[in-house]
CSV table of C-alpha atoms in Angstrom, one decimal:
chain,number,residue,atom,x,y,z
A,20,MET,CA,87.5,95.2,98.0
A,21,GLN,CA,87.1,98.6,99.6
A,22,HIS,CA,85.3,101.8,98.5
A,23,VAL,CA,86.5,105.3,99.3
A,24,LYS,CA,84.8,108.6,98.3
A,25,VAL,CA,87.0,111.4,97.1
A,26,PRO,CA,85.8,115.0,96.5
A,27,LYS,CA,85.6,115.7,92.7
A,28,ASP,CA,88.1,118.5,92.9
A,29,ARG,CA,90.8,116.0,94.2
A,30,ILE,CA,90.3,113.3,91.5
A,31,GLY,CA,92.8,114.9,89.2
A,32,THR,CA,95.4,114.9,92.0
A,33,LEU,CA,94.6,111.2,92.8
A,34,ILE,CA,95.0,110.2,89.1
A,35,GLY,CA,98.0,112.5,88.5
A,36,GLU,CA,99.5,113.6,85.2
A,37,GLY,CA,99.0,110.8,82.7
A,38,GLY,CA,97.8,108.5,85.5
A,39,GLU,CA,101.2,108.6,87.1
A,40,THR,CA,100.0,109.0,90.8
A,41,MET,CA,97.3,106.3,90.4
A,42,ARG,CA,99.9,103.9,88.9
A,43,GLU,CA,102.4,104.6,91.7
A,44,ILE,CA,99.7,103.9,94.3
A,45,GLU,CA,98.7,100.7,92.5
A,46,ASP,CA,102.4,99.5,92.2
A,47,ARG,CA,103.5,100.3,95.7
A,48,THR,CA,100.4,99.0,97.5
A,49,GLU,CA,99.6,96.0,95.2
A,50,VAL,CA,96.0,97.1,94.4
A,51,ARG,CA,94.0,98.2,91.4
A,52,LEU,CA,92.1,101.5,91.6
A,53,ASP,CA,88.9,102.0,89.7
A,54,ILE,CA,88.1,105.7,89.9
A,55,ASP,CA,84.7,107.1,88.8
A,56,SER,CA,85.6,110.7,88.0
A,57,GLU,CA,81.8,111.6,87.8
A,58,THR,CA,81.0,110.6,91.4
A,59,GLY,CA,84.4,110.5,93.1
A,60,ALA,CA,83.9,106.9,94.1
A,61,VAL,CA,87.1,104.8,94.2
A,62,ARG,CA,87.0,101.0,94.3
A,63,ILE,CA,90.2,99.5,95.7
A,64,GLU,CA,90.9,95.9,94.8
A,65,GLU,CA,93.8,93.8,96.1
A,66,THR,CA,96.0,92.4,93.4
A,67,GLY,CA,98.9,91.1,95.6
A,68,ASP,CA,99.9,91.0,99.2
A,69,PRO,CA,96.9,91.8,101.4
A,70,VAL,CA,99.1,93.4,104.1
A,71,THR,CA,100.7,95.7,101.6
A,72,ALA,CA,97.2,96.6,100.3
A,73,LEU,CA,96.0,97.7,103.8
A,74,SER,CA,97.5,101.2,103.4
A,75,ALA,CA,95.9,101.9,100.0
A,76,PRO,CA,92.5,103.2,101.4
A,77,ASP,CA,94.3,105.6,103.7
A,78,ILE,CA,96.6,106.9,100.9
A,79,VAL,CA,93.5,107.5,98.7
A,80,ARG,CA,91.6,109.1,101.6
A,81,ALA,CA,94.6,111.4,102.4
A,82,ILE,CA,94.9,112.6,98.8
A,83,GLY,CA,91.1,113.2,98.9
A,84,ARG,CA,91.4,115.3,102.0
A,85,GLY,CA,94.0,117.6,100.6
A,86,PHE,CA,97.4,116.0,101.1
A,87,SER,CA,99.9,115.9,98.2
A,88,PRO,CA,100.5,112.4,96.7
A,89,GLU,CA,104.1,112.5,98.2
A,90,SER,CA,102.8,113.1,101.7
A,91,ALA,CA,100.1,110.4,101.3
A,92,LEU,CA,102.6,107.9,100.0
A,93,SER,CA,104.8,108.6,103.0
A,94,LEU,CA,102.4,106.3,104.8
A,95,LEU,CA,104.4,103.5,103.2
A,96,ASP,CA,107.7,104.7,104.6
A,97,ASN,CA,107.2,103.3,108.1
A,98,ASP,CA,104.8,100.7,109.6
A,99,LEU,CA,103.8,103.1,112.4
A,100,ARG,CA,103.1,106.1,110.1
A,101,MET,CA,99.4,106.8,110.2
A,102,PHE,CA,96.6,109.0,108.7
A,103,ASP,CA,94.1,110.6,111.0
A,104,LEU,CA,91.2,112.9,110.3
A,105,ILE,CA,89.4,115.3,112.6
A,106,ASP,CA,85.9,116.3,111.3
A,107,LEU,CA,85.4,119.9,112.4
A,108,ALA,CA,81.7,119.7,111.7
A,109,ASP,CA,81.4,117.5,114.8
A,110,HIS,CA,82.9,120.3,116.9
A,111,THR,CA,81.2,123.4,115.5
A,112,ARG,CA,77.6,124.7,115.8
A,113,ASN,CA,77.1,126.2,112.3
A,114,ASP,CA,78.9,127.4,109.2
A,115,ASN,CA,80.1,130.7,110.8
A,116,ASP,CA,81.5,128.8,113.7
A,117,LEU,CA,83.2,126.3,111.3
A,118,THR,CA,84.8,129.2,109.4
A,119,ARG,CA,86.0,130.8,112.6
A,120,GLN,CA,87.5,127.6,114.0
A,121,LYS,CA,89.2,126.8,110.6
A,122,GLY,CA,90.7,130.3,110.8
A,123,ARG,CA,92.0,129.6,114.3
A,124,ILE,CA,93.5,126.3,113.3
A,125,ILE,CA,95.1,127.7,110.1
A,126,GLY,CA,96.2,131.0,111.8
A,127,GLU,CA,97.3,134.2,110.2
A,128,ASN,CA,99.0,133.5,106.8
A,129,GLY,CA,98.9,129.7,107.8
A,130,ARG,CA,101.3,130.2,110.6
A,131,THR,CA,99.5,128.1,113.2
A,132,ARG,CA,99.1,125.1,110.9
A,133,GLU,CA,102.8,125.5,109.9
A,134,LEU,CA,103.9,125.6,113.6
A,135,MET,CA,101.9,122.4,114.2
A,136,GLU,CA,103.8,120.7,111.4
A,137,GLU,CA,107.2,122.1,112.5
A,138,LEU,CA,106.9,121.3,116.2
A,139,SER,CA,105.1,118.0,115.9
A,140,GLY,CA,106.9,116.5,112.9
A,141,ALA,CA,103.5,115.5,111.3
A,142,ASP,CA,102.0,116.8,108.1
A,143,VAL,CA,98.8,118.8,108.7
A,144,VAL,CA,96.2,119.8,106.1
A,145,VAL,CA,93.0,121.8,106.6
A,146,TYR,CA,90.6,121.0,103.8
A,147,GLY,CA,86.8,121.4,103.7
A,148,THR,CA,85.5,120.5,107.1
A,149,THR,CA,88.4,118.4,108.1
A,150,VAL,CA,91.9,118.6,109.6
A,151,GLY,CA,94.1,115.7,108.2
A,152,ILE,CA,97.2,114.5,110.0
A,153,ILE,CA,99.9,112.2,108.7
A,154,GLY,CA,102.7,111.2,111.1
A,155,GLN,CA,103.9,108.8,113.8
A,156,PRO,CA,101.3,108.0,116.5
A,157,ASP,CA,102.9,110.4,119.1
A,158,GLU,CA,103.1,113.2,116.4
A,159,VAL,CA,99.5,112.7,115.4
A,160,GLU,CA,98.4,112.8,119.1
A,161,VAL,CA,100.2,116.1,119.6
A,162,VAL,CA,98.4,117.7,116.7
A,163,ARG,CA,95.1,116.2,117.8
A,164,ARG,CA,95.6,117.8,121.2
A,165,ALA,CA,96.6,121.2,119.8
A,166,VAL,CA,93.6,121.3,117.5
A,167,GLY,CA,91.4,120.3,120.4
A,168,MET,CA,92.8,123.1,122.5
A,169,LEU,CA,92.1,125.6,119.7
A,170,LEU,CA,88.5,124.3,119.2
A,171,GLU,CA,87.9,124.7,123.0
A,172,GLY,CA,89.0,128.4,122.7
A,173,ALA,CA,92.5,128.2,124.2
A,174,PRO,CA,94.7,131.3,123.3
A,175,HIS,CA,97.1,130.7,120.5
A,176,GLY,CA,100.0,131.4,122.9
A,177,SER,CA,99.0,128.5,125.1
A,178,VAL,CA,98.8,126.2,122.2
A,179,TYR,CA,102.2,127.3,120.9
A,180,SER,CA,103.7,126.7,124.4
A,181,PHE,CA,102.1,123.2,124.4
A,182,LEU,CA,103.5,122.5,121.0
A,183,GLU,CA,107.0,123.7,122.0
A,184,ARG,CA,107.0,121.6,125.1
A,185,LYS,CA,105.9,118.5,123.2
A,186,HIS,CA,108.5,119.2,120.5
A,187,ASN,CA,111.2,119.2,123.2
A,188,GLU,CA,109.8,116.0,124.6
A,189,LEU,CA,109.8,114.3,121.2
A,190,THR,CA,113.2,115.5,120.1
A,191,ASN,CA,115.2,115.5,123.3
A,192,ASP,CA,114.8,112.0,124.4
A,193,VAL,CA,117.1,112.4,127.4
A,194,SER,CA,118.3,109.2,129.1
A,195,PHE,CA,119.4,109.6,132.7
A,196,GLU,CA,122.4,107.4,132.9
A,197,ARG,CA,124.8,107.7,135.8
A,198,THR,CA,128.1,109.3,134.9
A,199,HIS,CA,131.3,108.6,136.9
C-alpha cells in the first residue's frame, strides 16, 4: 500500500466526472484508490499484478501536479515512459524569485513551455512550485536541462537553440552506413 498527497483543487480531476477517471486508473493499474477529498490523501492498494500497480502512484502524482488524466495515463503506454518533477522552491530564494523563474519557464503566452513540449516530445506542466515532465527518459532529460538553463539565467534564445539541437538529435537518428 502506498500513500500520495494531492492538492485539494486537483481531487476533482483525479476522481473525474462520476468517478470515471478514478475507475480507469483502478482498472488499468489493478489498484484500489481511496481518496480523502478533505485532506487530499490518496491511499493506493494493489488488487492485482504488482508490476502493473507500480505506475499507479506516478499517475496519481502527475494528475495532482497539473497533468490531464490522459497525459498521466500515457505512462502506461510504454515501459520507458516516466514522470519526473522539478521542485522550483529548491532553486529559488523567495516567492518573488519563484514567480520570476516560473515566468521564464512558461514564457510569454506559454510559448517557452510549448516549445519545450514540441521540441522534446515530452509533456510539460508548470503547477504551483513544480515543473512536471512526462516522456521517454531522453525527452525528460532534455526538458530538465532546458529548465536548468533557464533557472541559471541563460537567455531564452540559447535555450531555444539547445532545444532545437536536441530535437534534431532525437528525431534525425542518422546511421552512417557505407553506400556503394
